Amino acid sequence: MALSDIPVYHESAITKFATYGTFYSLRHNDTSISYFNFSEPPRTVNGLYTTGYNYSYPFTFEFEETFDTYFYVNWMSKYHWVSNFFIAAYLLFIYAMKRYMQDRPKYDLRSRLVVWNIVLAMFSLWGAARTVPEVIHVLNSYGFKFCVCFSGQPFLDNRVG
């Protein structure tokens, strides 16, 4: 079956047709539709880790290449209540510590908070260094609408996802 034979069932920006494999259609306007096939998993091309939509990372860490994304997505789907437990525990901790510290002297945390903010900023820069080049690639290759509306297998199959 040719890509042009795949019907577009509704007006959403991205439509996945599971019965035809991993084909996606992107409606640009009433007359223009682009079709994409992201059936290729992440792979190594010329020694570079390459995602499903052909972005090649200049370097990767071993944990990025061996990370089992689907295991953790499925685990979180099955045990989503765990996050509610940690939210409740955090809120209880905040409330209890506020009451505990009510009549105690204040701690001088300025130097520790400076260190914490520097580490947090470095971690954010590292994350941006990994994410921004791939976002630019997707924007240049597929456009803004695709970049904003798309959520599918290539996102989960690559290391940024």
Coordinates of C-alpha atoms in Angstrom, one line a residue:
M1 CA 0.0 0.0 0.0
A2 CA 1.4 3.4 -0.9
L3 CA 1.5 6.2 1.6
S4 CA -0.9 8.3 -0.4
D5 CA -3.5 5.5 0.0
I6 CA -3.6 5.8 3.8
P7 CA -6.8 7.6 4.7
V8 CA -6.8 10.6 7.0
Y9 CA -9.7 9.8 9.4
H10 CA -10.1 13.1 11.3
E11 CA -8.8 16.7 11.5
S12 CA -6.1 16.2 14.2
A13 CA -2.7 17.4 13.3
I14 CA -1.0 14.0 13.8
T15 CA -2.7 10.7 13.1
K16 CA -1.1 7.3 13.6
F17 CA -2.3 4.3 11.6
A18 CA -1.3 1.2 13.6
T19 CA -2.8 -1.1 11.1
Y20 CA -0.4 0.1 8.4
G21 CA 2.7 0.0 10.6
T22 CA 4.3 3.1 12.0
F23 CA 3.0 5.6 9.5
Y24 CA 2.0 9.1 10.6
S25 CA 0.2 11.8 8.7
L26 CA 0.6 15.5 9.3
R27 CA -2.2 17.8 8.0
H28 CA -0.7 21.1 7.0
N29 CA -4.0 22.6 5.7
D30 CA -7.1 21.3 3.9
T31 CA -5.1 20.3 0.8
S32 CA -1.6 19.4 2.0
I33 CA -0.7 16.3 4.0
S34 CA 2.7 14.9 4.7
Y35 CA 3.3 11.2 5.5
F36 CA 6.1 9.9 7.7
N37 CA 7.4 6.4 8.4
F38 CA 9.2 6.1 11.7
S39 CA 9.4 2.3 11.8
E40 CA 13.2 2.3 12.1
P41 CA 14.4 2.0 15.7
P42 CA 17.4 3.9 17.0
R43 CA 20.5 2.5 15.4
T44 CA 24.2 3.1 14.9
V45 CA 25.0 4.8 11.5
N46 CA 28.7 5.4 10.7
G47 CA 29.5 5.0 14.4
L48 CA 26.9 7.6 15.5
Y49 CA 23.8 6.9 17.5
T50 CA 20.9 7.8 15.2
T51 CA 17.2 8.2 16.3
G52 CA 14.1 7.1 14.5
Y53 CA 13.8 10.4 12.7
N54 CA 17.5 10.5 11.7
Y55 CA 19.1 12.7 14.2
S56 CA 22.7 11.6 14.9
Y57 CA 24.3 12.4 18.2
P58 CA 28.0 13.2 18.0
F59 CA 28.5 11.3 21.3
T60 CA 26.5 9.2 23.7
F61 CA 27.1 7.6 27.0
E62 CA 26.7 3.8 27.5
F63 CA 23.6 4.3 29.8
E64 CA 21.9 6.2 27.0
E65 CA 22.3 3.5 24.5
T66 CA 21.3 0.7 26.9
F67 CA 18.4 2.5 28.7
D68 CA 15.2 0.4 28.3
T69 CA 12.7 3.2 27.8
Y70 CA 9.6 1.0 27.3
F71 CA 10.3 -0.9 30.5
Y72 CA 10.1 2.3 32.5
V73 CA 7.1 3.7 30.6
N74 CA 5.2 0.5 31.2
W75 CA 6.3 0.4 34.8
M76 CA 5.0 3.9 35.4
S77 CA 1.8 3.0 33.7
K78 CA 1.3 0.0 35.9
Y79 CA 2.5 1.7 39.2
H80 CA 1.3 5.3 38.6
W81 CA 0.1 5.4 42.2
V82 CA 3.7 5.4 43.4
S83 CA 4.1 9.1 42.4
N84 CA 1.0 10.0 44.5
F85 CA 2.7 8.3 47.5
F86 CA 5.8 10.5 47.0
I87 CA 3.8 13.6 46.6
A88 CA 1.9 12.9 49.8
A89 CA 5.1 12.1 51.7
Y90 CA 6.7 15.3 50.5
L91 CA 3.8 17.4 51.5
L92 CA 3.7 15.7 54.9
F93 CA 7.4 16.3 55.3
I94 CA 7.1 20.0 54.5
Y95 CA 4.2 20.4 57.1
A96 CA 6.1 18.4 59.8
M97 CA 9.4 20.2 59.3
K98 CA 7.6 23.6 59.4
R99 CA 6.1 22.7 62.8
Y100 CA 9.3 21.2 64.0
M101 CA 11.4 24.3 63.1
Q102 CA 8.8 26.8 64.4
D103 CA 10.6 27.4 67.7
R104 CA 14.1 26.6 66.7
P105 CA 16.9 28.9 65.6
K106 CA 17.3 29.5 61.8
Y107 CA 20.0 27.6 59.9
D108 CA 22.4 29.6 57.7
L109 CA 22.0 27.8 54.4
R110 CA 23.2 30.6 52.1
S111 CA 26.5 28.8 51.0
R112 CA 24.7 25.4 50.6
L113 CA 22.0 27.0 48.5
V114 CA 24.6 28.7 46.3
V115 CA 26.3 25.3 45.7
W116 CA 22.9 23.7 45.0
N117 CA 21.9 26.4 42.5
I118 CA 25.2 26.1 40.7
V119 CA 24.9 22.3 40.4
L120 CA 21.3 22.7 39.3
A121 CA 22.3 25.2 36.6
M122 CA 25.1 22.9 35.4
F123 CA 22.6 20.0 35.2
S124 CA 20.1 22.2 33.2
L125 CA 22.8 23.2 30.8
W126 CA 23.8 19.6 30.2
G127 CA 20.1 18.7 29.6
A128 CA 19.8 21.7 27.2
A129 CA 23.0 20.6 25.3
R130 CA 21.3 17.2 24.7
T131 CA 17.9 18.5 23.9
V132 CA 18.3 21.7 21.9
P133 CA 20.2 20.2 18.9
E134 CA 17.6 17.5 18.4
V135 CA 14.7 20.0 18.7
I136 CA 16.4 22.2 16.1
H137 CA 16.8 19.1 13.8
V138 CA 13.1 18.2 14.2
L139 CA 12.1 21.9 13.6
N140 CA 14.3 22.1 10.4
S141 CA 13.3 18.7 9.1
Y142 CA 9.6 18.5 9.9
G143 CA 8.4 22.0 10.9
F144 CA 6.9 23.6 14.0
K145 CA 3.5 21.9 14.0
F146 CA 5.2 18.4 13.9
C147 CA 7.6 19.4 16.7
V148 CA 4.8 20.6 19.0
C149 CA 2.0 18.1 18.2
F150 CA 3.9 14.9 17.7
S151 CA 4.1 12.3 20.4
G152 CA 4.9 8.8 19.3
Q153 CA 7.4 6.0 19.1
P154 CA 10.4 8.1 17.9
F155 CA 10.1 10.2 21.0
L156 CA 10.3 7.2 23.2
D157 CA 12.9 5.5 21.1
N158 CA 15.5 8.2 21.3
R159 CA 17.6 9.3 24.2
V160 CA 16.1 12.7 24.7
G161 CA 12.6 11.1 25.1

